[in-house]
Amino acid sequence: MENVFARSGVKAISLFRKHIFRTQLALSIFYFCIVAIILIISSQITRTLFLSRIAPRFENRIETNIENKTPRPVKPSAAEVQEDLQSIMLIVNGTFLILAGILGYFLAGLTLAPLHASYEKEQRFLNDASHELRTPLTILRTSLENIKRKGNDAIQINTHEAIEEVDRMNNLLQNILTLSRAEQYNTKTRSISCKEMFHDIVQRMQPLAEKQSCTITLLPNNENIAIVGDKEALERAFVNLIQNAITYNKPQGNVTISFEKRKNQVNIQIKDTGIGMNAEELTHLTERFYRAEKSRTRSKGGSGLGLAIVEQTIKNHKGTLQFTSTPEKGTTAIVSLPIHKAS
């Protein structure tokens, strides 16, 4: 059955690529024809205007011979002809450039309309599928818990593993929903105090840090630094970063959180003393479903979407997310966000 699905998937991808190629080729020909038409029209208008301006100079300009007082025609100089040509080309090309910009914007909208519709359809599908799947998973989990309570030791062990898988699936669906909502960011924003936000987050993450035998520290900062955004989304993003720093830390490790004002930005650093990552892993860190060590992250409950959600949230707030890491020494997450004008 897997081979049938695999072959179907490959065939579907192949057909999609052929369709994209044909569409790209058709659009290239279409745009080529438009440019050719614009050039032909532009050349014809330039020629007509230039002749209409230069012809009267050959016909009407004459001078009188002083000796015999006979008139004779005077040809325009090369400089005058060049000046006329340049002014006409500037007017014609400028006009067509403006028209081309307007037309290009209109055509770009037409070209992207199917992609926009496809994107919205994908988002609706993800939302609907995630909602629909959560109900049977909840029922399945309840049934497994009932079986676990009534069964013997062997059944309890097996059902416990099954319940863990259901919980992972629920977590994955929740992350898909969160990422989908983050990509459709349109939430009303408000001013958020960095000091208060990180103080609350550290208090919430303290039990997890104690469970992992880890110390979490918020470096003091008395500056009144505020950012503008969706508080719930930003808190979720920073909780994710701090949770990773705790989860993948070493026993008796440390997590240090700091923030400071740099011009019109606030620089936030979350530094751990954990296992670290190599340069190759760092380049893929925020990719969807990427996990540095799949077996390790799976045992920790990771779905591979957490950092993708964090990155999208930071981008929504016009900020940047970077990572630096050294294997066996630790990782630092660096977030830069615009500060509130009143800060």
mmCIF file of C-alpha atoms in Angstrom:
data_model
loop_
_atom_site.group_PDB
_atom_site.id
_atom_site.type_symbol
_atom_site.label_atom_id
_atom_site.label_comp_id
_atom_site.label_asym_id
_atom_site.label_seq_id
_atom_site.Cartn_x
_atom_site.Cartn_y
_atom_site.Cartn_z
ATOM 1 C CA MET A 1 0.000 0.000 0.000
ATOM 2 C CA GLU A 2 2.856 2.378 0.815
ATOM 3 C CA ASN A 3 4.309 1.814 -2.677
ATOM 4 C CA VAL A 4 0.940 2.669 -4.268
ATOM 5 C CA PHE A 5 0.720 5.917 -2.297
ATOM 6 C CA ALA A 6 4.359 6.710 -3.044
ATOM 7 C CA ARG A 7 3.859 6.188 -6.788
ATOM 8 C CA SER A 8 0.698 8.312 -6.699
ATOM 9 C CA GLY A 9 2.542 11.067 -4.882
ATOM 10 C CA VAL A 10 5.422 11.036 -7.362
ATOM 11 C CA LYS A 11 2.983 11.104 -10.290
ATOM 12 C CA ALA A 12 1.060 14.027 -8.761
ATOM 13 C CA ILE A 13 4.269 15.997 -8.174
ATOM 14 C CA SER A 14 5.416 15.296 -11.745
ATOM 15 C CA LEU A 15 2.096 16.530 -13.190
ATOM 16 C CA PHE A 16 2.220 19.619 -10.986
ATOM 17 C CA ARG A 17 5.754 20.457 -12.156
ATOM 18 C CA LYS A 18 4.710 20.046 -15.808
ATOM 19 C CA HIS A 19 1.748 22.346 -15.219
ATOM 20 C CA ILE A 20 4.003 24.945 -13.575
ATOM 21 C CA PHE A 21 6.454 24.734 -16.508
ATOM 22 C CA ARG A 22 3.685 25.200 -19.079
ATOM 23 C CA THR A 23 2.284 28.129 -17.134
ATOM 24 C CA GLN A 24 5.706 29.719 -16.821
ATOM 25 C CA LEU A 25 6.318 29.300 -20.554
ATOM 26 C CA ALA A 26 2.924 30.783 -21.448
ATOM 27 C CA LEU A 27 3.479 33.760 -19.174
ATOM 28 C CA SER A 28 6.952 34.325 -20.640
ATOM 29 C CA ILE A 29 5.531 34.402 -24.178
ATOM 30 C CA PHE A 30 2.687 36.661 -23.068
ATOM 31 C CA TYR A 31 5.007 39.178 -21.390
ATOM 32 C CA PHE A 32 7.399 39.046 -24.372
ATOM 33 C CA CYS A 33 4.550 39.963 -26.710
ATOM 34 C CA ILE A 34 3.485 42.825 -24.448
ATOM 35 C CA VAL A 35 7.028 44.231 -24.305
ATOM 36 C CA ALA A 36 7.369 43.896 -28.091
ATOM 37 C CA ILE A 37 4.081 45.747 -28.642
ATOM 38 C CA ILE A 38 5.132 48.515 -26.237
ATOM 39 C CA LEU A 39 8.480 48.913 -28.021
ATOM 40 C CA ILE A 40 6.829 49.078 -31.452
ATOM 41 C CA ILE A 41 4.297 51.667 -30.316
ATOM 42 C CA SER A 42 6.960 53.662 -28.502
ATOM 43 C CA SER A 43 9.229 53.693 -31.570
ATOM 44 C CA GLN A 44 6.377 54.765 -33.855
ATOM 45 C CA ILE A 45 5.297 57.591 -31.549
ATOM 46 C CA THR A 46 8.887 58.753 -31.117
ATOM 47 C CA ARG A 47 9.405 58.776 -34.894
ATOM 48 C CA THR A 48 6.166 60.679 -35.521
ATOM 49 C CA LEU A 49 6.818 63.313 -32.871
ATOM 50 C CA PHE A 50 10.413 63.753 -33.905
ATOM 51 C CA LEU A 51 9.511 64.269 -37.585
ATOM 52 C CA SER A 52 6.723 66.675 -36.674
ATOM 53 C CA ARG A 53 9.173 68.812 -34.730
ATOM 54 C CA ILE A 54 12.171 68.659 -37.039
ATOM 55 C CA ALA A 55 10.380 69.028 -40.409
ATOM 56 C CA PRO A 56 9.271 72.674 -39.904
ATOM 57 C CA ARG A 57 12.865 73.683 -39.210
ATOM 58 C CA PHE A 58 13.950 72.465 -42.616
ATOM 59 C CA GLU A 59 10.992 74.134 -44.304
ATOM 60 C CA ASN A 60 10.725 77.486 -42.556
ATOM 61 C CA ARG A 61 14.256 78.484 -41.522
ATOM 62 C CA ILE A 62 15.907 80.704 -44.139
ATOM 63 C CA GLU A 63 18.547 83.425 -44.113
ATOM 64 C CA THR A 64 19.188 86.365 -46.469
ATOM 65 C CA ASN A 65 22.429 86.671 -48.408
ATOM 66 C CA ILE A 66 23.927 90.100 -47.609
ATOM 67 C CA GLU A 67 25.533 90.572 -51.044
ATOM 68 C CA ASN A 68 22.643 89.759 -53.374
ATOM 69 C CA LYS A 69 19.875 89.762 -50.722
ATOM 70 C CA THR A 70 18.552 86.379 -51.844
ATOM 71 C CA PRO A 71 17.029 84.033 -49.224
ATOM 72 C CA ARG A 72 18.381 80.542 -48.755
ATOM 73 C CA PRO A 73 17.263 77.719 -46.390
ATOM 74 C CA VAL A 74 19.225 77.045 -43.214
ATOM 75 C CA LYS A 75 19.518 73.489 -41.933
ATOM 76 C CA PRO A 76 19.270 72.890 -38.131
ATOM 77 C CA SER A 77 22.542 72.100 -36.423
ATOM 78 C CA ALA A 78 23.394 68.634 -35.108
ATOM 79 C CA ALA A 79 23.094 69.918 -31.527
ATOM 80 C CA GLU A 80 19.535 71.105 -32.154
ATOM 81 C CA VAL A 81 18.515 67.810 -33.707
ATOM 82 C CA GLN A 82 20.063 65.905 -30.812
ATOM 83 C CA GLU A 83 18.285 68.122 -28.274
ATOM 84 C CA ASP A 84 14.939 67.558 -29.998
ATOM 85 C CA LEU A 85 15.461 63.793 -30.109
ATOM 86 C CA GLN A 86 16.448 63.619 -26.441
ATOM 87 C CA SER A 87 13.451 65.652 -25.264
ATOM 88 C CA ILE A 88 11.011 63.554 -27.324
ATOM 89 C CA MET A 89 12.539 60.265 -26.127
ATOM 90 C CA LEU A 90 12.395 61.492 -22.523
ATOM 91 C CA ILE A 91 8.705 62.376 -22.807
ATOM 92 C CA VAL A 92 7.702 59.229 -24.702
ATOM 93 C CA ASN A 93 9.796 56.777 -22.658
ATOM 94 C CA GLY A 94 8.760 58.408 -19.375
ATOM 95 C CA THR A 95 5.101 58.131 -20.297
ATOM 96 C CA PHE A 96 5.448 54.494 -21.345
ATOM 97 C CA LEU A 97 7.461 53.709 -18.215
ATOM 98 C CA ILE A 98 4.617 54.969 -16.037
ATOM 99 C CA LEU A 99 2.073 53.033 -18.100
ATOM 100 C CA ALA A 100 4.265 49.919 -17.945
ATOM 101 C CA GLY A 101 4.438 50.204 -14.156
ATOM 102 C CA ILE A 102 0.655 50.441 -13.865
ATOM 103 C CA LEU A 103 0.157 47.595 -16.331
ATOM 104 C CA GLY A 104 2.812 45.497 -14.578
ATOM 105 C CA TYR A 105 1.070 45.960 -11.218
ATOM 106 C CA PHE A 106 -2.246 44.914 -12.774
ATOM 107 C CA LEU A 107 -0.726 41.865 -14.516
ATOM 108 C CA ALA A 108 1.136 40.855 -11.355
ATOM 109 C CA GLY A 109 -2.191 40.854 -9.522
ATOM 110 C CA LEU A 110 -3.723 38.638 -12.207
ATOM 111 C CA THR A 111 -0.729 36.294 -12.119
ATOM 112 C CA LEU A 112 -0.720 35.982 -8.329
ATOM 113 C CA ALA A 113 -4.503 35.654 -7.989
ATOM 114 C CA PRO A 114 -4.499 31.829 -8.435
ATOM 115 C CA LEU A 115 -1.581 31.509 -6.003
ATOM 116 C CA HIS A 116 -3.383 33.688 -3.473
ATOM 117 C CA ALA A 117 -6.547 31.626 -3.854
ATOM 118 C CA SER A 118 -4.538 28.403 -3.505
ATOM 119 C CA TYR A 119 -2.831 29.743 -0.371
ATOM 120 C CA GLU A 120 -6.155 30.685 1.219
ATOM 121 C CA LYS A 121 -7.574 27.264 0.302
ATOM 122 C CA GLU A 122 -4.550 25.609 1.929
ATOM 123 C CA GLN A 123 -5.002 27.660 5.092
ATOM 124 C CA ARG A 124 -8.694 26.762 5.274
ATOM 125 C CA PHE A 125 -7.847 23.103 4.729
ATOM 126 C CA LEU A 126 -5.255 23.138 7.516
ATOM 127 C CA ASN A 127 -7.666 24.807 9.917
ATOM 128 C CA ASP A 128 -10.572 22.508 9.029
ATOM 129 C CA ALA A 129 -8.466 19.334 9.027
ATOM 130 C CA SER A 130 -6.835 20.194 12.353
ATOM 131 C CA HIS A 131 -10.189 20.890 13.983
ATOM 132 C CA GLU A 132 -11.789 17.771 12.541
ATOM 133 C CA LEU A 133 -8.919 15.499 13.581
ATOM 134 C CA ARG A 134 -8.787 16.732 17.174
ATOM 135 C CA THR A 135 -12.221 15.317 18.017
ATOM 136 C CA PRO A 136 -11.468 11.660 17.054
ATOM 137 C CA LEU A 137 -8.086 11.931 18.743
ATOM 138 C CA THR A 138 -9.745 13.069 21.954
ATOM 139 C CA ILE A 139 -12.178 10.143 21.741
ATOM 140 C CA LEU A 140 -9.309 7.748 21.019
ATOM 141 C CA ARG A 141 -7.348 9.026 24.013
ATOM 142 C CA THR A 142 -10.336 8.595 26.312
ATOM 143 C CA SER A 143 -10.880 5.032 25.069
ATOM 144 C CA LEU A 144 -7.222 4.176 25.581
ATOM 145 C CA GLU A 145 -7.303 5.540 29.130
ATOM 146 C CA ASN A 146 -10.327 3.380 29.902
ATOM 147 C CA ILE A 147 -8.552 0.301 28.515
ATOM 148 C CA LYS A 148 -5.435 1.158 30.491
ATOM 149 C CA ARG A 149 -7.360 1.338 33.771
ATOM 150 C CA LYS A 150 -9.030 -2.043 33.234
ATOM 151 C CA GLY A 151 -6.134 -3.967 31.658
ATOM 152 C CA ASN A 152 -3.206 -5.909 33.040
ATOM 153 C CA ASP A 153 0.399 -4.708 33.203
ATOM 154 C CA ALA A 154 1.234 -5.572 29.578
ATOM 155 C CA ILE A 155 -1.898 -3.813 28.312
ATOM 156 C CA GLN A 156 -1.162 -0.780 30.487
ATOM 157 C CA ILE A 157 2.334 -0.469 29.023
ATOM 158 C CA ASN A 158 1.084 -0.714 25.447
ATOM 159 C CA THR A 159 -1.801 1.693 25.998
ATOM 160 C CA HIS A 160 0.539 4.153 27.718
ATOM 161 C CA GLU A 161 2.717 4.219 24.594
ATOM 162 C CA ALA A 162 -0.373 4.640 22.424
ATOM 163 C CA ILE A 163 -1.580 7.536 24.572
ATOM 164 C CA GLU A 164 1.809 9.209 24.174
ATOM 165 C CA GLU A 165 1.484 8.921 20.390
ATOM 166 C CA VAL A 166 -1.993 10.444 20.533
ATOM 167 C CA ASP A 167 -0.640 13.308 22.644
ATOM 168 C CA ARG A 168 2.128 13.900 20.101
ATOM 169 C CA MET A 169 -0.463 14.015 17.322
ATOM 170 C CA ASN A 170 -2.581 16.468 19.318
ATOM 171 C CA ASN A 171 0.478 18.618 19.886
ATOM 172 C CA LEU A 172 1.313 18.515 16.178
ATOM 173 C CA LEU A 173 -2.228 19.554 15.215
ATOM 174 C CA GLN A 174 -2.135 22.402 17.722
ATOM 175 C CA ASN A 175 1.173 23.614 16.279
ATOM 176 C CA ILE A 176 -0.221 23.448 12.736
ATOM 177 C CA LEU A 177 -3.179 25.585 13.821
ATOM 178 C CA THR A 178 -0.885 28.049 15.587
ATOM 179 C CA LEU A 179 1.404 28.352 12.561
ATOM 180 C CA SER A 180 -1.574 28.828 10.246
ATOM 181 C CA ARG A 181 -2.902 31.624 12.444
ATOM 182 C CA ALA A 182 0.539 33.209 12.700
ATOM 183 C CA GLU A 183 0.760 33.370 8.905
ATOM 184 C CA GLN A 184 -2.587 35.207 8.835
ATOM 185 C CA TYR A 185 -1.455 37.764 11.408
ATOM 186 C CA ASN A 186 -3.991 40.593 11.737
ATOM 187 C CA THR A 187 -4.349 40.946 15.484
ATOM 188 C CA LYS A 188 -4.719 44.313 17.179
ATOM 189 C CA THR A 189 -1.484 45.345 18.855
ATOM 190 C CA ARG A 190 -0.743 47.051 22.133
ATOM 191 C CA SER A 191 2.202 48.239 24.186
ATOM 192 C CA ILE A 192 4.035 45.489 26.109
ATOM 193 C CA SER A 193 6.580 46.039 28.878
ATOM 194 C CA CYS A 194 9.603 43.780 28.313
ATOM 195 C CA LYS A 195 10.420 43.733 32.011
ATOM 196 C CA GLU A 196 6.936 42.579 33.042
ATOM 197 C CA MET A 197 6.582 40.102 30.184
ATOM 198 C CA PHE A 198 9.865 38.291 30.854
ATOM 199 C CA HIS A 199 9.311 38.326 34.611
ATOM 200 C CA ASP A 200 5.972 36.526 34.106
ATOM 201 C CA ILE A 201 7.490 34.063 31.611
ATOM 202 C CA VAL A 202 10.367 33.165 33.949
ATOM 203 C CA GLN A 203 7.904 32.508 36.782
ATOM 204 C CA ARG A 204 5.893 30.205 34.517
ATOM 205 C CA MET A 205 8.978 28.321 33.280
ATOM 206 C CA GLN A 206 10.529 27.874 36.743
ATOM 207 C CA PRO A 207 8.844 24.482 37.456
ATOM 208 C CA LEU A 208 10.129 23.045 34.162
ATOM 209 C CA ALA A 209 13.616 24.336 34.925
ATOM 210 C CA GLU A 210 13.551 22.671 38.352
ATOM 211 C CA LYS A 211 12.308 19.429 36.817
ATOM 212 C CA GLN A 212 15.242 19.464 34.363
ATOM 213 C CA SER A 213 17.716 20.387 37.156
ATOM 214 C CA CYS A 214 18.359 23.660 35.382
ATOM 215 C CA THR A 215 18.735 27.246 36.573
ATOM 216 C CA ILE A 216 16.893 30.032 34.760
ATOM 217 C CA THR A 217 18.019 33.638 35.289
ATOM 218 C CA LEU A 218 16.605 36.947 34.086
ATOM 219 C CA LEU A 219 19.324 39.578 34.125
ATOM 220 C CA PRO A 220 18.113 42.808 35.750
ATOM 221 C CA ASN A 221 17.298 45.776 33.517
ATOM 222 C CA ASN A 222 15.652 48.881 34.971
ATOM 223 C CA GLU A 223 15.076 50.564 31.595
ATOM 224 C CA ASN A 224 11.466 51.194 30.651
ATOM 225 C CA ILE A 225 11.551 49.272 27.357
ATOM 226 C CA ALA A 226 8.252 48.565 25.652
ATOM 227 C CA ILE A 227 7.401 46.859 22.372
ATOM 228 C CA VAL A 228 4.201 46.874 20.334
ATOM 229 C CA GLY A 229 2.467 43.682 19.306
ATOM 230 C CA ASP A 230 0.287 40.741 20.167
ATOM 231 C CA LYS A 231 1.233 39.898 23.745
ATOM 232 C CA GLU A 232 -0.140 36.358 23.659
ATOM 233 C CA ALA A 233 1.716 35.490 20.448
ATOM 234 C CA LEU A 234 4.998 37.019 21.637
ATOM 235 C CA GLU A 235 4.790 35.281 25.003
ATOM 236 C CA ARG A 236 4.150 31.975 23.243
ATOM 237 C CA ALA A 237 7.207 32.562 21.046
ATOM 238 C CA PHE A 238 9.540 33.381 23.952
ATOM 239 C CA VAL A 239 8.158 30.506 26.037
ATOM 240 C CA ASN A 240 9.019 28.198 23.132
ATOM 241 C CA LEU A 241 12.594 29.523 22.937
ATOM 242 C CA ILE A 242 13.098 29.259 26.708
ATOM 243 C CA GLN A 243 11.513 25.803 26.812
ATOM 244 C CA ASN A 244 13.975 24.611 24.153
ATOM 245 C CA ALA A 245 16.865 26.129 26.103
ATOM 246 C CA ILE A 246 15.756 24.209 29.205
ATOM 247 C CA THR A 247 14.814 20.934 27.512
ATOM 248 C CA TYR A 248 18.065 20.567 25.555
ATOM 249 C CA ASN A 249 20.308 21.760 28.359
ATOM 250 C CA LYS A 250 22.770 19.711 30.360
ATOM 251 C CA PRO A 251 22.122 18.633 33.947
ATOM 252 C CA GLN A 252 22.808 21.545 36.317
ATOM 253 C CA GLY A 253 22.863 23.805 33.275
ATOM 254 C CA ASN A 254 21.953 27.472 33.055
ATOM 255 C CA VAL A 255 19.560 29.530 30.949
ATOM 256 C CA THR A 256 20.190 33.264 30.936
ATOM 257 C CA ILE A 257 17.707 35.793 29.584
ATOM 258 C CA SER A 258 18.668 39.392 28.902
ATOM 259 C CA PHE A 259 17.267 42.371 27.012
ATOM 260 C CA GLU A 260 18.676 45.790 26.254
ATOM 261 C CA LYS A 261 17.849 48.815 24.156
ATOM 262 C CA ARG A 262 19.913 49.435 21.006
ATOM 263 C CA LYS A 263 18.821 52.596 19.187
ATOM 264 C CA ASN A 264 15.237 51.929 18.076
ATOM 265 C CA GLN A 265 15.416 48.161 18.736
ATOM 266 C CA VAL A 266 15.338 45.916 21.759
ATOM 267 C CA ASN A 267 17.883 43.105 21.653
ATOM 268 C CA ILE A 268 16.732 39.967 23.492
ATOM 269 C CA GLN A 269 19.081 37.057 24.134
ATOM 270 C CA ILE A 270 18.234 33.615 25.501
ATOM 271 C CA LYS A 271 21.464 31.771 26.189
ATOM 272 C CA ASP A 272 21.847 28.196 27.422
ATOM 273 C CA THR A 273 24.751 25.947 28.372
ATOM 274 C CA GLY A 274 23.323 22.919 26.617
ATOM 275 C CA ILE A 275 24.352 20.449 23.951
ATOM 276 C CA GLY A 276 24.639 23.023 21.158
ATOM 277 C CA MET A 277 24.451 22.487 17.408
ATOM 278 C CA ASN A 278 26.781 22.533 14.430
ATOM 279 C CA ALA A 279 26.651 25.046 11.574
ATOM 280 C CA GLU A 280 24.693 22.693 9.289
ATOM 281 C CA GLU A 281 21.931 22.229 11.849
ATOM 282 C CA LEU A 282 21.671 25.979 12.433
ATOM 283 C CA THR A 283 20.895 26.653 8.757
ATOM 284 C CA HIS A 284 17.796 24.404 8.923
ATOM 285 C CA LEU A 285 16.705 25.209 12.460
ATOM 286 C CA THR A 286 13.530 27.179 11.627
ATOM 287 C CA GLU A 287 12.427 24.947 8.744
ATOM 288 C CA ARG A 288 9.097 23.213 9.221
ATOM 289 C CA PHE A 289 9.310 19.683 10.600
ATOM 290 C CA TYR A 290 13.112 19.880 10.807
ATOM 291 C CA ARG A 291 14.631 18.224 13.846
ATOM 292 C CA ALA A 292 18.371 18.180 14.477
ATOM 293 C CA GLU A 293 18.305 14.678 15.934
ATOM 294 C CA LYS A 294 14.930 13.085 15.227
ATOM 295 C CA SER A 295 15.172 10.367 17.845
ATOM 296 C CA ARG A 296 16.236 12.829 20.516
ATOM 297 C CA THR A 297 13.613 15.469 19.728
ATOM 298 C CA ARG A 298 10.898 12.845 19.376
ATOM 299 C CA SER A 299 11.671 11.570 22.864
ATOM 300 C CA LYS A 300 11.347 15.178 24.079
ATOM 301 C CA GLY A 301 7.969 15.558 22.366
ATOM 302 C CA GLY A 302 9.152 17.876 19.606
ATOM 303 C CA SER A 303 7.075 18.227 16.440
ATOM 304 C CA GLY A 304 9.516 20.307 14.384
ATOM 305 C CA LEU A 305 7.106 23.266 14.109
ATOM 306 C CA GLY A 306 7.917 25.217 17.252
ATOM 307 C CA LEU A 307 10.733 27.359 15.874
ATOM 308 C CA ALA A 308 8.879 27.886 12.586
ATOM 309 C CA ILE A 309 6.049 29.393 14.645
ATOM 310 C CA VAL A 310 8.532 31.516 16.592
ATOM 311 C CA GLU A 311 10.155 32.829 13.403
ATOM 312 C CA GLN A 312 6.783 33.675 11.823
ATOM 313 C CA THR A 313 5.664 35.472 14.980
ATOM 314 C CA ILE A 314 8.847 37.560 15.121
ATOM 315 C CA LYS A 315 8.507 38.430 11.419
ATOM 316 C CA ASN A 316 4.906 39.488 12.014
ATOM 317 C CA HIS A 317 6.237 42.006 14.534
ATOM 318 C CA LYS A 318 8.871 43.311 12.067
ATOM 319 C CA GLY A 319 11.686 41.707 14.005
ATOM 320 C CA THR A 320 14.519 39.274 13.337
ATOM 321 C CA LEU A 321 15.498 35.904 14.818
ATOM 322 C CA GLN A 322 19.045 34.547 14.798
ATOM 323 C CA PHE A 323 20.886 31.680 16.440
ATOM 324 C CA THR A 324 24.505 31.137 17.383
ATOM 325 C CA SER A 325 25.709 27.831 18.744
ATOM 326 C CA THR A 326 28.770 25.826 19.664
ATOM 327 C CA PRO A 327 28.534 22.035 20.047
ATOM 328 C CA GLU A 328 28.694 20.907 23.674
ATOM 329 C CA LYS A 329 28.833 24.539 24.878
ATOM 330 C CA GLY A 330 25.387 25.933 24.219
ATOM 331 C CA THR A 331 23.096 27.953 21.984
ATOM 332 C CA THR A 332 22.005 31.577 22.001
ATOM 333 C CA ALA A 333 18.758 32.800 20.468
ATOM 334 C CA ILE A 334 18.893 36.491 19.516
ATOM 335 C CA VAL A 335 15.659 38.374 18.854
ATOM 336 C CA SER A 336 15.483 42.002 17.735
ATOM 337 C CA LEU A 337 12.169 43.860 17.850
ATOM 338 C CA PRO A 338 11.184 47.491 17.255
ATOM 339 C CA ILE A 339 10.557 49.354 20.497
ATOM 340 C CA HIS A 340 7.552 51.496 21.276
ATOM 341 C CA LYS A 341 8.044 55.153 20.367
ATOM 342 C CA ALA A 342 7.411 56.174 23.963
ATOM 343 C CA SER A 343 10.288 54.029 25.284
#
